[in-house]
Short mmCIF file of C-alpha atoms and ligand atoms in Angstrom, two decimals:
data_model
loop_
_atom_site.label_atom_id
_atom_site.label_comp_id
_atom_site.label_asym_id
_atom_site.label_seq_id
_atom_site.Cartn_x
_atom_site.Cartn_y
_atom_site.Cartn_z
CA UNK A 1 101.96 -109.92 116.74
CA UNK A 2 102.74 -110.60 113.08
CA UNK A 3 100.35 -109.01 110.56
CA UNK A 4 98.54 -111.09 107.96
CA UNK A 5 100.30 -111.15 104.59
CA UNK A 6 99.73 -108.18 102.28
CA UNK A 7 101.06 -106.69 99.06
CA UNK A 8 102.94 -103.43 99.54
CA UNK A 9 102.92 -100.42 97.19
CA UNK A 10 104.95 -97.25 97.51
CA UNK A 11 103.54 -94.60 95.14
CA UNK A 12 105.38 -91.31 94.67
CA UNK A 13 102.41 -89.14 93.70
CA UNK A 14 98.79 -88.59 94.70
CA UNK A 15 97.66 -89.68 91.22
CA UNK A 16 99.51 -92.97 91.57
CA UNK A 17 98.05 -93.54 95.05
CA UNK A 18 94.52 -92.82 93.77
CA UNK A 19 94.95 -95.25 90.88
CA UNK A 20 95.99 -97.97 93.34
CA UNK A 21 93.07 -97.13 95.64
CA UNK A 22 90.69 -97.43 92.71
CA UNK A 23 92.23 -100.69 91.56
CA UNK A 24 92.20 -102.43 94.95
CA UNK A 25 89.14 -100.74 96.51
CA UNK A 26 87.97 -101.99 99.88
CA UNK A 27 90.86 -104.46 100.18
CA UNK A 28 93.46 -101.67 100.28
CA UNK A 29 94.57 -99.43 103.14
CA UNK A 30 96.57 -96.23 102.97
CA UNK A 31 99.60 -96.14 105.25
CA UNK A 32 100.79 -92.76 106.58
CA UNK A 33 102.92 -92.74 109.77
CA UNK A 34 101.72 -96.25 110.62
CA UNK A 35 101.31 -95.46 114.31
CA UNK A 36 97.66 -96.48 114.34
CA UNK A 37 97.40 -98.80 111.35
CA UNK A 38 100.43 -101.01 112.05
CA UNK A 39 99.38 -101.86 115.64
CA UNK A 40 95.89 -102.74 114.32
CA UNK A 41 97.45 -104.96 111.66
CA UNK A 42 99.70 -106.66 114.20
CA UNK A 43 96.66 -107.40 116.34
CA UNK A 44 94.90 -108.53 113.14
CA UNK A 45 92.08 -106.10 113.82
CA UNK A 46 92.91 -104.78 110.35
CA UNK A 47 93.91 -107.22 107.61
CA UNK A 48 94.27 -105.26 104.37
CA UNK A 49 95.33 -107.33 101.35
CA UNK A 50 97.06 -104.26 99.90
CA UNK A 51 98.94 -101.52 101.72
CA UNK A 52 99.56 -98.24 99.90
CA UNK A 53 102.36 -96.39 101.68
CA UNK A 54 102.14 -92.59 101.29
CA UNK A 55 105.62 -92.12 102.77
CA UNK A 56 107.17 -91.18 99.41
CA UNK A 57 104.34 -88.86 98.31
CA UNK A 58 106.30 -85.69 99.01
CA UNK A 59 103.63 -83.40 97.55
CA UNK A 60 101.55 -84.10 100.69
CA UNK A 61 104.17 -82.72 103.10
CA UNK A 62 103.90 -78.95 103.55
CA UNK A 63 102.80 -76.08 105.74
CA UNK A 64 102.10 -72.90 103.76
CA UNK A 65 100.22 -69.65 103.97
CA UNK A 66 97.39 -68.85 101.57
CA UNK A 67 95.73 -65.50 102.20
CA UNK A 68 93.94 -65.65 105.55
CA UNK A 69 94.55 -69.37 105.90
CA UNK A 70 97.28 -71.88 106.51
CA UNK A 71 97.31 -75.10 104.47
CA UNK A 72 98.80 -78.27 105.91
CA UNK A 73 99.48 -81.33 103.76
CA UNK A 74 98.09 -84.61 105.07
CA UNK A 75 101.54 -86.25 105.33
CA UNK A 76 102.93 -83.48 107.53
CA UNK A 77 104.41 -85.11 110.64
CA UNK A 78 103.35 -84.03 114.12
CA UNK A 79 106.93 -82.84 114.78
CA UNK A 80 106.76 -80.51 111.76
CA UNK A 81 103.51 -78.99 113.04
CA UNK A 82 105.02 -78.69 116.52
CA UNK A 83 108.11 -76.84 115.25
CA UNK A 84 106.61 -74.80 112.39
CA UNK A 85 107.47 -71.14 112.75
CA UNK A 86 104.62 -70.24 110.37
CA UNK A 87 102.07 -72.12 112.49
CA UNK A 88 103.50 -70.62 115.68
CA UNK A 89 102.67 -67.16 114.29
CA UNK A 90 99.48 -67.93 112.38
CA UNK A 91 97.92 -70.91 114.18
CA UNK A 92 99.55 -71.52 117.58
CA UNK A 93 96.69 -73.79 118.63
CA UNK A 94 97.91 -76.54 116.28
CA UNK A 95 101.48 -76.16 117.54
CA UNK A 96 100.34 -76.49 121.14
CA UNK A 97 98.19 -79.51 120.26
CA UNK A 98 100.93 -81.31 118.31
CA UNK A 99 103.43 -80.73 121.13
CA UNK A 100 101.44 -82.91 123.56
CA UNK A 101 100.80 -85.89 121.25
CA UNK A 102 102.36 -89.11 122.57
CA UNK A 103 106.13 -88.92 122.80
CA UNK A 104 108.96 -87.83 120.48
CA UNK A 105 108.92 -91.12 118.54
CA UNK A 106 105.19 -90.86 117.87
CA UNK A 107 105.54 -87.22 116.83
CA UNK A 108 108.42 -88.05 114.49
CA UNK A 109 106.36 -90.62 112.58
CA UNK A 110 102.66 -89.77 113.00
CA UNK A 111 101.01 -87.45 110.50
CA UNK A 112 98.19 -84.95 110.86
CA UNK A 113 96.31 -86.58 107.96
CA UNK A 114 96.65 -90.07 109.44
CA UNK A 115 95.46 -88.84 112.81
CA UNK A 116 92.31 -87.11 111.58
CA UNK A 117 91.52 -89.86 109.02
CA UNK A 118 91.79 -92.46 111.79
CA UNK A 119 89.39 -90.47 114.04
CA UNK A 120 90.47 -92.10 117.26
CA UNK A 121 88.11 -90.78 119.96
CA UNK A 122 91.15 -90.05 122.17
CA UNK A 123 93.27 -88.30 119.49
CA UNK A 124 94.28 -84.69 120.15
CA UNK A 125 94.00 -83.00 116.74
CA UNK A 126 90.23 -83.44 116.29
CA UNK A 127 89.51 -81.04 119.19
CA UNK A 128 91.69 -78.34 117.61
CA UNK A 129 90.43 -79.02 114.09
CA UNK A 130 86.84 -78.55 115.30
CA UNK A 131 87.60 -75.42 117.34
CA UNK A 132 89.41 -73.88 114.37
CA UNK A 133 86.50 -74.72 112.06
CA UNK A 134 89.04 -76.23 109.67
CA UNK A 135 88.14 -77.58 106.26
CA UNK A 136 89.52 -80.82 104.84
CA UNK A 137 90.25 -81.36 101.17
CA UNK A 138 89.80 -84.89 99.90
CA UNK A 139 90.41 -86.24 96.42
CA UNK A 140 89.46 -89.34 94.48
CA UNK A 141 89.67 -90.37 90.81
CA UNK A 142 86.25 -88.66 90.45
CA UNK A 143 87.49 -85.25 91.61
CA UNK A 144 87.87 -83.32 94.86
CA UNK A 145 85.62 -81.98 97.60
CA UNK A 146 85.97 -79.96 100.80
CA UNK A 147 84.50 -81.24 104.06
CA UNK A 148 83.89 -79.03 107.10
CA UNK A 149 85.53 -80.36 110.28
CA UNK A 150 82.16 -80.71 111.94
CA UNK A 151 80.93 -82.99 109.14
CA UNK A 152 84.19 -84.93 108.91
CA UNK A 153 84.09 -86.75 112.26
CA UNK A 154 81.09 -89.06 111.98
CA UNK A 155 81.54 -91.57 114.81
CA UNK A 156 84.21 -93.56 116.64
CA UNK A 157 86.96 -94.35 114.08
CA UNK A 158 84.57 -93.24 111.34
CA UNK A 159 84.88 -90.19 109.11
CA UNK A 160 83.07 -88.79 106.10
CA UNK A 161 85.84 -90.18 103.84
CA UNK A 162 84.35 -92.47 101.17
CA UNK A 163 86.04 -95.52 99.62
CA UNK A 164 88.58 -94.37 97.03
CA UNK A 165 89.07 -90.99 98.73
CA UNK A 166 92.34 -89.67 100.08
CA UNK A 167 92.68 -86.78 102.51
CA UNK A 168 95.20 -84.35 101.01
CA UNK A 169 95.01 -81.10 102.95
CA UNK A 170 93.75 -79.38 106.07
CA UNK A 171 92.94 -75.68 105.83
CA UNK A 172 92.84 -73.60 109.02
CA UNK A 173 92.12 -69.89 109.45
CA UNK A 174 95.09 -67.73 110.40
CA UNK A 175 95.00 -66.08 113.82
CA UNK A 176 92.94 -62.85 113.86
CA UNK A 177 93.62 -59.81 116.06
CA UNK A 178 92.16 -59.93 119.61
CA UNK A 179 92.09 -63.75 119.52
CA UNK A 180 93.34 -66.22 122.10
CA UNK A 181 93.63 -69.99 121.75
CA UNK A 182 94.58 -72.86 124.03
CA UNK A 183 94.70 -76.66 124.14
CA UNK A 184 94.83 -78.49 127.47
CA UNK A 185 94.58 -82.23 128.05
CA UNK A 186 94.65 -85.01 130.61
CA UNK A 187 96.80 -87.75 129.07
CA UNK A 188 96.27 -91.44 129.60
CA UNK A 189 99.43 -92.31 131.52
CA UNK A 190 100.82 -95.09 129.33
CA UNK A 191 100.14 -93.81 125.80
CA UNK A 192 99.58 -90.10 126.17
CA UNK A 193 96.22 -90.31 124.35
CA UNK A 194 93.69 -87.83 125.72
CA UNK A 195 91.32 -88.94 128.47
CA UNK A 196 90.06 -85.45 127.88
CA UNK A 197 91.44 -82.69 125.65
CA UNK A 198 89.88 -79.27 125.18
CA UNK A 199 90.73 -76.73 122.48
CA UNK A 200 89.39 -73.20 122.80
CA UNK A 201 89.36 -70.30 120.35
CA UNK A 202 88.11 -66.93 121.61
CA UNK A 203 87.87 -63.58 119.85
CA UNK A 204 86.72 -60.37 121.55
CA UNK A 205 85.64 -56.98 120.16
CA UNK A 206 87.03 -53.54 121.16
CA UNK A 207 84.88 -53.62 124.31
CA UNK A 208 86.25 -57.03 125.23
CA UNK A 209 82.94 -58.73 124.55
CA UNK A 210 83.22 -62.25 123.20
CA UNK A 211 82.66 -62.02 119.46
CA UNK A 212 83.57 -65.55 118.47
CA UNK A 213 84.01 -68.68 120.54
CA UNK A 214 84.61 -72.29 119.58
CA UNK A 215 85.34 -75.15 121.96
CA UNK A 216 86.33 -78.62 120.69
CA UNK A 217 86.48 -81.56 123.10
CA UNK A 218 88.15 -84.92 122.50
CA UNK A 219 88.59 -88.09 124.57
CA UNK A 220 85.23 -87.79 126.29
CA UNK A 221 82.71 -89.08 123.74
CA UNK A 222 82.86 -91.60 120.87
CA UNK A 223 83.86 -88.70 118.63
CA UNK A 224 85.25 -85.23 119.23
CA UNK A 225 82.51 -82.60 119.56
CA UNK A 226 81.83 -78.87 119.77
CA UNK A 227 80.62 -77.75 123.20
CA UNK A 228 77.77 -75.65 121.79
CA UNK A 229 76.05 -74.94 125.12
CA UNK A 230 79.30 -73.47 126.50
CA UNK A 231 79.80 -71.34 123.40
CA UNK A 232 76.23 -70.06 123.49
CA UNK A 233 76.61 -68.84 127.06
CA UNK A 234 79.80 -66.91 126.29
CA UNK A 235 78.97 -65.32 122.93
CA UNK A 236 78.35 -61.57 123.24
CA UNK A 237 79.42 -61.44 126.91
CA UNK A 238 82.41 -60.01 128.76
CA UNK A 239 84.56 -63.00 129.67
CA UNK A 240 84.56 -62.73 133.46
CA UNK A 241 86.01 -65.72 135.37
CA UNK A 242 82.62 -66.44 137.00
CA UNK A 243 80.92 -66.60 133.59
CA UNK A 244 83.61 -68.90 132.20
CA UNK A 245 83.21 -71.18 135.22
CA UNK A 246 79.42 -71.28 134.84
CA UNK A 247 79.59 -71.89 131.08
CA UNK A 248 82.15 -74.68 131.51
CA UNK A 249 79.65 -76.60 133.62
CA UNK A 250 77.87 -77.29 130.32
CA UNK A 251 80.90 -78.89 128.65
CA UNK A 252 79.41 -82.40 128.66
CA UNK A 253 75.80 -81.36 128.14
CA UNK A 254 73.96 -83.66 125.72
CA UNK A 255 76.96 -86.02 125.53
CA UNK A 256 77.01 -89.73 126.33
CA UNK A 257 80.57 -90.03 127.73
CA UNK A 258 82.73 -93.08 127.11
CA UNK A 259 83.08 -95.50 130.00
CA UNK A 260 86.06 -97.89 129.91
CA UNK A 261 88.99 -99.21 131.92
CA UNK A 262 90.81 -95.88 131.56
CA UNK A 263 88.06 -93.68 133.02
CA UNK A 264 84.39 -93.85 133.99
CA UNK A 265 81.77 -91.81 132.18
CA UNK A 266 81.26 -89.69 135.27
CA UNK A 267 84.98 -88.91 135.56
CA UNK A 268 85.25 -88.03 131.87
CA UNK A 269 82.31 -85.62 132.14
CA UNK A 270 83.97 -84.05 135.18
CA UNK A 271 87.26 -83.67 133.28
CA UNK A 272 85.41 -82.05 130.37
CA UNK A 273 83.97 -79.39 132.69
CA UNK A 274 87.25 -78.70 134.54
CA UNK A 275 89.47 -78.67 131.43
CA UNK A 276 86.98 -76.60 129.48
CA UNK A 277 87.32 -73.90 132.14
CA UNK A 278 91.12 -74.17 132.09
CA UNK A 279 91.30 -73.95 128.30
CA UNK A 280 89.02 -70.91 128.22
CA UNK A 281 90.92 -69.18 131.04
CA UNK A 282 94.22 -69.78 129.27
CA UNK A 283 92.84 -68.57 125.94
CA UNK A 284 91.60 -65.36 127.60
CA UNK A 285 95.06 -64.59 128.99
CA UNK A 286 96.49 -64.95 125.46
CA UNK A 287 94.10 -62.52 123.75
P1 FAD B 1 98.40 -94.40 110.06
O1 FAD B 1 98.47 -95.24 111.27
O2 FAD B 1 99.35 -94.69 108.98
O3 FAD B 1 96.91 -94.44 109.44
C1 FAD B 1 95.79 -94.34 110.28
C2 FAD B 1 94.52 -94.52 109.44
O4 FAD B 1 94.30 -93.40 108.60
C3 FAD B 1 94.55 -95.72 108.49
O5 FAD B 1 93.27 -96.28 108.42
C4 FAD B 1 94.95 -95.13 107.15
O6 FAD B 1 94.48 -95.91 106.07
C5 FAD B 1 94.25 -93.78 107.21
N1 FAD B 1 94.97 -92.73 106.48
C6 FAD B 1 96.21 -92.30 106.69
N2 FAD B 1 96.49 -91.25 105.91
C7 FAD B 1 95.39 -91.03 105.15
C8 FAD B 1 95.06 -90.07 104.15
N3 FAD B 1 95.91 -89.13 103.76
N4 FAD B 1 93.82 -90.13 103.59
C9 FAD B 1 92.93 -91.07 103.99
N5 FAD B 1 93.18 -91.99 104.94
C10 FAD B 1 94.41 -91.97 105.52
N6 FAD B 1 97.66 -89.63 119.01
C11 FAD B 1 97.22 -88.55 119.67
O7 FAD B 1 96.45 -87.78 119.10
N7 FAD B 1 97.62 -88.28 120.95
C12 FAD B 1 98.47 -89.08 121.63
O8 FAD B 1 98.81 -88.78 122.76
C13 FAD B 1 98.94 -90.26 120.97
N8 FAD B 1 99.78 -91.12 121.59
C14 FAD B 1 100.21 -92.23 120.92
C15 FAD B 1 101.06 -93.12 121.57
C16 FAD B 1 101.51 -94.27 120.92
C17 FAD B 1 102.41 -95.21 121.66
C18 FAD B 1 101.11 -94.52 119.57
C19 FAD B 1 101.60 -95.74 118.85
C20 FAD B 1 100.27 -93.64 118.91
C21 FAD B 1 99.82 -92.49 119.58
N9 FAD B 1 98.98 -91.58 118.94
C22 FAD B 1 98.51 -90.48 119.63
C23 FAD B 1 98.53 -91.81 117.56
C24 FAD B 1 99.47 -91.10 116.59
O9 FAD B 1 99.25 -89.70 116.69
C25 FAD B 1 99.25 -91.53 115.13
O10 FAD B 1 100.19 -90.86 114.41
C26 FAD B 1 97.91 -91.23 114.51
O11 FAD B 1 96.83 -91.76 115.19
C27 FAD B 1 97.77 -91.83 113.11
O12 FAD B 1 98.59 -91.18 112.24
P2 FAD B 1 99.54 -92.00 111.30
O13 FAD B 1 100.14 -91.01 110.39
O14 FAD B 1 100.42 -92.86 112.09
O15 FAD B 1 98.45 -92.85 110.45
#
């Protein structure tokens, strides 16, 4: 349980971190809260020669409003998201999601940037990030680019981040009128990771017809995904309980669910359908 030897750097700015990333390339790893990377290093599943600790890069720790959006710095801890008064008003879905991650120790150390960059198939944030249609700002020595949430999660533990790139910010839309959101999950008993987690965002028009709907599901497949078939059935309709129940039956459509010692593929697909309905029902009551 002792990691392989590595050199340790503690930059105090993004520029300094990027210079180190450029210098050490594929042999370097960024360290955020360490709650995914350190266990991997202890198991020697990751053996970086250089570790670049972002813990002192204060410019990456913030939650602030910008017009119709809220911007969250990559090094913002889960506990800060969970307790942010701004997010509670403008993006309660992220607050609800952060509040059910692991336990208090994990939430005190883990960061939103580390979680999405790691892209664990059982992590909670990816479901919410997808349902919110968030955008992610990444920088490298060559410049910056924005990546849509849907393009960011590529596969299990794989994102669109390229070597030399650092995730700096997550941009989410602020809550609109006549909108309801919810995140519900089934935690794996020992760790709290999601066997299934469903995030729902619903917006209705004056006649209570569904104008916008987005459902993000994590824990079920190798990567978090949008439940497009569910969304398609609800868009433009009045959100009656029977319609929500029928649409939720499509929550695992086109998905090849994970099958492991924690849950069978069949059980995960079942959870996706049941928790999709619960998330949508809860979101409706909050409109
Ligand atoms: P780190 O472990 O430091 O880094 C993870 C990866 O992301 C590394 O590869 C690192 O190089 C890369 N990285 C970090 N920051 C950046 C950046 N800014 N740009 C580019 N790459 C970056 N998660 C859940 O979602 N739900 C749970 O219920 C849950 N339960 C947990 C229970 C336990 C006991 C533990 C140990 C962890 C649990 N987690 C859970 C994971 C936790 O949320 C971690 O915080 C998260 O997965 C990783 O965030 P981190 O800040 O610790 O990142």
